[in-house]
Amino acid sequence: MNARKVNRAFLISMVLYTGSVFGLSRLLPGIFSNLILNNLICEGLMVIPGLLFAVFSGERLTQFLHLKKIRPGTALMMVPFTLLSMSVITLVNLLSQFFVDNTAAAMMEGYGAANLPAFQLLFSMGIFAPLCEETACRGVFYRGYRKNASAFGAMLLSALLFAIMHMNINQAMYAFVMGIIAVLVVEATGSLWASILYHGVINGSQVLLMYGMLRANPSAYSEAAAAVNADMLIYALAGYLIITAITLPVAWAMLVWMSGHEGRRGALSAIWKERKKDKLVTVPLVLALILCALIMIITAAAPLLIKWMNR
């Protein structure tokens, strides 16, 4: 499994995802109007092509994906590490809201998430989604790119694919940061399970938080979005800049400790030191990026067009 095959798999994933969203959703509205079923289908379409390419390339999946056990101390440390590193993700999320809406919160409100069983919602978005997305992005994509590129180049491109596969500007901006941190977690521990845990803690905590808010008030997001203005975002951004300046160095120290605890001391510094000519861009990758970019532009422009038409 190399970069050329990764890019083909990514293009197929995005074509299938786009077809399901804009095609099957019209043929099967009952299924795709359900947030949980919609998410399960879309996540499956994102990960299956890459796994099939890996299998037919002769890869042993557990070895290729680096599905090795992590020590209990590392697993425990992942929780505070994740919570501390979330400050920078929130910072980027706030920054994106100067230009676009908070897509994840709007989606949960729009799909009536408060009326769904909490356990099903948590499984779909807090367990299944991280498992699929990490398998695809830090497993298939990142490992495939490492065959043809440096760790740094593979980290940036796999993070970009993770970002753009969300198909909206808001999530793409902070997903790119998440993608970089997830690769650092994988390199520090040598295991994909660590990044799955990292991603699961983020998704699970945010799902439970938004679910609780929507249970208390089904219109919580709409009301909050209507009340937010540029001044409030600036104050929040300034506050999170301070918080991030404090929490991020502590999170990095935890990551370095985990690296040593897993017997991988020096793995993080090697990411920046490795020099290798990257050969990652192929035609399928360019086509997939154009497709995703067009959908993101259309998605961002549609609400503005509707507002303009309703004047």
XYZ file of C-alpha atoms in Angstrom:
311
model
C 0.000 0.000 0.000
C 1.648 3.216 -1.182
C 0.719 6.857 -1.825
C -0.646 6.136 -5.294
C -3.093 3.548 -3.932
C -3.999 5.728 -0.955
C -4.991 8.550 -3.297
C -7.124 6.217 -5.398
C -8.842 4.909 -2.285
C -9.490 8.446 -1.063
C -11.020 9.473 -4.397
C -13.313 6.427 -4.369
C -14.326 7.176 -0.768
C -15.227 10.762 -1.584
C -17.182 9.785 -4.711
C -19.147 7.185 -2.722
C -19.713 9.650 0.120
C -20.891 12.380 -2.261
C -23.140 9.944 -4.082
C -24.740 8.809 -0.841
C -25.316 12.339 0.425
C -26.708 13.768 -2.803
C -28.114 10.611 -4.387
C -29.117 7.896 -1.943
C -30.398 10.470 0.539
C -33.094 11.379 -1.982
C -33.949 7.765 -2.740
C -33.918 6.684 0.916
C -34.879 9.787 2.904
C -36.118 7.729 5.845
C -32.643 6.314 6.452
C -30.559 9.402 5.761
C -32.808 11.675 7.839
C -31.831 9.623 10.891
C -28.614 11.076 12.332
C -27.330 7.754 13.672
C -27.961 5.713 10.503
C -26.664 8.531 8.326
C -23.446 8.670 10.320
C -22.928 4.893 10.290
C -23.313 4.743 6.501
C -21.065 7.733 5.787
C -18.317 6.562 8.139
C -18.371 3.107 6.577
C -18.041 4.569 3.080
C -15.001 6.561 4.204
C -13.041 3.627 5.613
C -13.994 0.563 3.525
C -12.263 1.509 0.217
C -8.948 2.125 1.974
C -9.127 -1.143 3.876
C -9.916 -3.047 0.675
C -6.958 -1.452 -1.108
C -4.716 -2.418 1.803
C -5.971 -6.019 1.827
C -5.548 -6.455 -1.935
C -2.075 -4.932 -1.663
C -1.128 -7.890 0.497
C -0.860 -5.954 3.762
C -1.406 -7.644 7.112
C -3.876 -5.152 8.535
C -2.910 -5.377 12.205
C 0.736 -4.816 11.321
C 0.119 -2.199 8.604
C -2.272 -0.174 10.770
C -0.019 -0.551 13.848
C -2.794 -1.999 15.983
C -0.566 -2.864 18.899
C -1.411 -2.736 22.589
C -0.547 0.320 24.644
C 0.398 0.204 28.314
C -2.273 0.974 30.942
C -0.362 4.057 32.105
C -0.368 5.419 28.551
C -4.098 4.790 28.176
C -4.790 6.628 31.439
C -2.524 9.531 30.459
C -4.346 9.877 27.124
C -7.452 11.250 28.876
C -5.874 14.342 30.534
C -3.644 14.811 27.479
C -6.712 14.936 25.230
C -8.633 17.305 27.489
C -5.654 19.682 27.684
C -4.968 19.583 23.941
C -8.631 20.338 23.167
C -7.985 24.011 23.953
C -6.179 24.534 20.645
C -8.992 22.742 18.778
C -11.557 25.009 20.439
C -9.397 28.005 19.556
C -9.435 27.112 15.856
C -13.174 26.335 16.035
C -13.819 29.822 17.409
C -11.630 31.346 14.706
C -13.624 29.575 11.992
C -16.885 30.992 13.350
C -15.883 34.461 12.175
C -16.659 33.113 8.707
C -19.006 30.113 9.053
C -21.427 28.551 11.537
C -20.620 25.826 14.070
C -21.580 22.968 11.771
C -21.495 20.087 14.258
C -23.801 21.825 16.740
C -26.172 22.929 13.967
C -26.276 19.377 12.594
C -27.169 17.851 15.964
C -29.956 20.380 16.474
C -31.198 20.032 12.886
C -31.413 16.247 13.132
C -33.217 16.439 16.470
C -30.410 14.713 18.368
C -32.084 15.442 21.709
C -34.864 13.006 20.791
C -32.469 10.123 20.068
C -31.296 7.544 22.632
C -28.107 8.828 24.287
C -26.307 5.471 24.059
C -26.954 5.114 20.313
C -25.775 8.665 19.699
C -22.636 8.122 21.776
C -21.849 4.841 20.000
C -22.370 6.313 16.534
C -20.401 9.530 16.995
C -18.191 8.831 20.000
C -17.032 5.278 19.235
C -17.827 4.189 15.669
C -16.829 7.482 14.008
C -13.405 7.715 15.731
C -12.735 4.045 14.961
C -13.512 4.486 11.255
C -11.836 7.868 10.816
C -8.654 6.907 12.635
C -8.439 3.618 10.747
C -8.762 5.521 7.476
C -6.672 8.621 8.187
C -3.991 7.619 10.689
C -4.089 3.993 9.623
C -4.463 3.563 5.861
C -3.668 7.111 4.663
C -0.798 7.988 6.980
C 0.840 4.553 6.829
C 0.465 4.429 3.065
C 2.026 7.864 2.658
C 4.934 6.888 4.910
C 5.998 4.436 2.195
C 6.742 7.373 -0.118
C 7.377 10.333 2.160
C 8.789 11.668 5.398
C 6.729 11.466 8.573
C 6.244 15.239 8.418
C 4.933 15.207 4.841
C 2.695 12.207 5.514
C 1.390 13.884 8.682
C 0.414 17.091 6.881
C -1.274 15.386 3.929
C -3.151 12.825 6.018
C -4.335 15.681 8.265
C -5.487 17.585 5.179
C -7.488 14.589 3.945
C -9.017 14.178 7.400
C -9.971 17.850 7.355
C -11.420 18.050 3.886
C -13.394 14.795 4.156
C -15.698 16.572 6.638
C -16.970 18.578 3.656
C -17.466 21.886 5.515
C -15.129 24.740 6.395
C -15.882 24.866 10.138
C -15.046 21.235 10.887
C -12.230 21.149 8.330
C -10.290 23.885 10.119
C -10.163 22.255 13.516
C -10.043 18.717 12.072
C -6.710 19.622 10.443
C -5.296 20.436 13.880
C -6.809 17.236 15.286
C -5.211 15.278 12.454
C -1.746 16.599 13.261
C -2.122 15.855 16.975
C -3.441 12.364 16.218
C -0.347 11.566 14.138
C 1.872 12.796 16.980
C -0.038 10.476 19.319
C 0.474 7.531 16.957
C 4.187 8.243 16.593
C 4.633 8.746 20.344
C 2.952 5.436 21.223
C 3.517 3.390 18.068
C -0.147 2.380 18.125
C -3.294 3.360 16.256
C -5.316 2.476 19.380
C -3.899 5.580 21.066
C -5.238 7.938 18.390
C -8.597 6.110 18.415
C -8.764 6.735 22.159
C -7.733 10.380 21.669
C -10.391 10.915 19.002
C -13.019 9.030 21.016
C -12.505 11.182 24.113
C -12.944 14.336 22.023
C -16.030 13.159 20.157
C -17.607 11.486 23.172
C -17.202 14.490 25.475
C -18.529 16.915 22.865
C -21.490 14.699 21.954
C -22.510 14.370 25.599
C -22.112 18.118 26.156
C -24.208 19.084 23.123
C -26.743 16.350 23.862
C -27.211 17.655 27.409
C -27.666 21.218 26.136
C -30.211 20.168 23.526
C -32.123 18.020 26.020
C -32.446 21.074 28.252
C -33.350 23.331 25.344
C -33.892 21.860 21.821
C -33.173 25.291 20.311
C -30.038 25.938 22.372
C -27.716 26.218 19.379
C -30.009 28.457 17.311
C -30.521 30.822 20.223
C -26.809 30.910 21.045
C -25.852 31.467 17.391
C -28.317 34.356 17.111
C -26.875 36.003 20.227
C -23.203 35.635 19.251
C -21.530 38.635 17.661
C -18.000 39.512 16.557
C -17.108 41.149 19.891
C -18.103 38.012 21.839
C -16.017 35.843 19.516
C -13.017 38.129 19.943
C -13.231 37.942 23.746
C -13.634 34.149 23.606
C -10.718 33.887 21.190
C -8.498 35.984 23.461
C -9.460 33.847 26.452
C -8.646 30.614 24.654
C -5.337 32.013 23.431
C -4.328 32.376 27.076
C -5.719 28.948 28.014
C -3.945 27.295 25.077
C -0.633 28.971 25.949
C -0.872 27.259 29.347
C -2.355 23.862 28.484
C -0.533 23.029 25.241
C 2.994 22.859 26.737
C 1.645 20.618 29.529
C -0.037 18.380 26.928
C 3.236 18.180 24.991
C 5.105 17.156 28.149
C 2.535 14.388 28.656
C 3.027 13.222 25.074
C 6.802 13.090 25.544
C 6.265 11.059 28.723
C 3.999 8.618 26.862
C 6.656 8.237 24.177
C 9.234 7.261 26.774
C 6.772 5.033 28.612
C 6.136 3.071 25.400
C 9.868 2.718 24.718
C 9.776 5.178 21.828
C 11.921 7.975 23.216
C 13.007 10.244 20.373
C 10.137 9.249 18.060
C 8.591 12.722 18.224
C 11.806 14.615 17.496
C 12.471 12.261 14.567
C 9.357 13.617 12.811
C 10.968 17.037 12.404
C 14.475 15.731 11.661
C 13.701 13.153 8.982
C 14.525 14.270 5.456
C 12.969 12.470 2.514
C 11.744 13.590 -0.881
C 7.964 13.413 -0.732
C 6.153 11.874 -3.706
C 2.525 12.060 -2.683
C 0.493 14.073 -5.199
C -1.192 12.143 -8.008
C -4.134 12.847 -10.315
C -6.723 10.972 -8.168
C -5.699 13.067 -5.147
C -6.113 16.313 -7.087
C -9.547 15.215 -8.363
C -10.655 14.236 -4.847
C -9.495 17.555 -3.388
C -11.305 19.503 -6.117
C -14.501 17.519 -5.478
C -14.326 18.145 -1.715
C -13.462 21.830 -2.179
C -16.438 22.358 -4.494
C -18.822 20.750 -2.016
C -17.391 22.851 0.832
C -17.825 26.048 -1.196
C -21.393 25.136 -2.160
C -22.225 24.193 1.441
C -20.845 27.500 2.740
C -22.506 29.599 0.035
C -25.969 27.973 0.172
C -27.140 29.632 3.466
C -25.949 33.034 2.241
C -27.797 32.539 -1.052
C -30.988 31.531 0.772
C -30.796 34.633 2.996
C -30.253 36.832 -0.061
C -33.235 35.283 -1.889
C -35.490 35.766 1.146
C -34.840 39.492 1.396
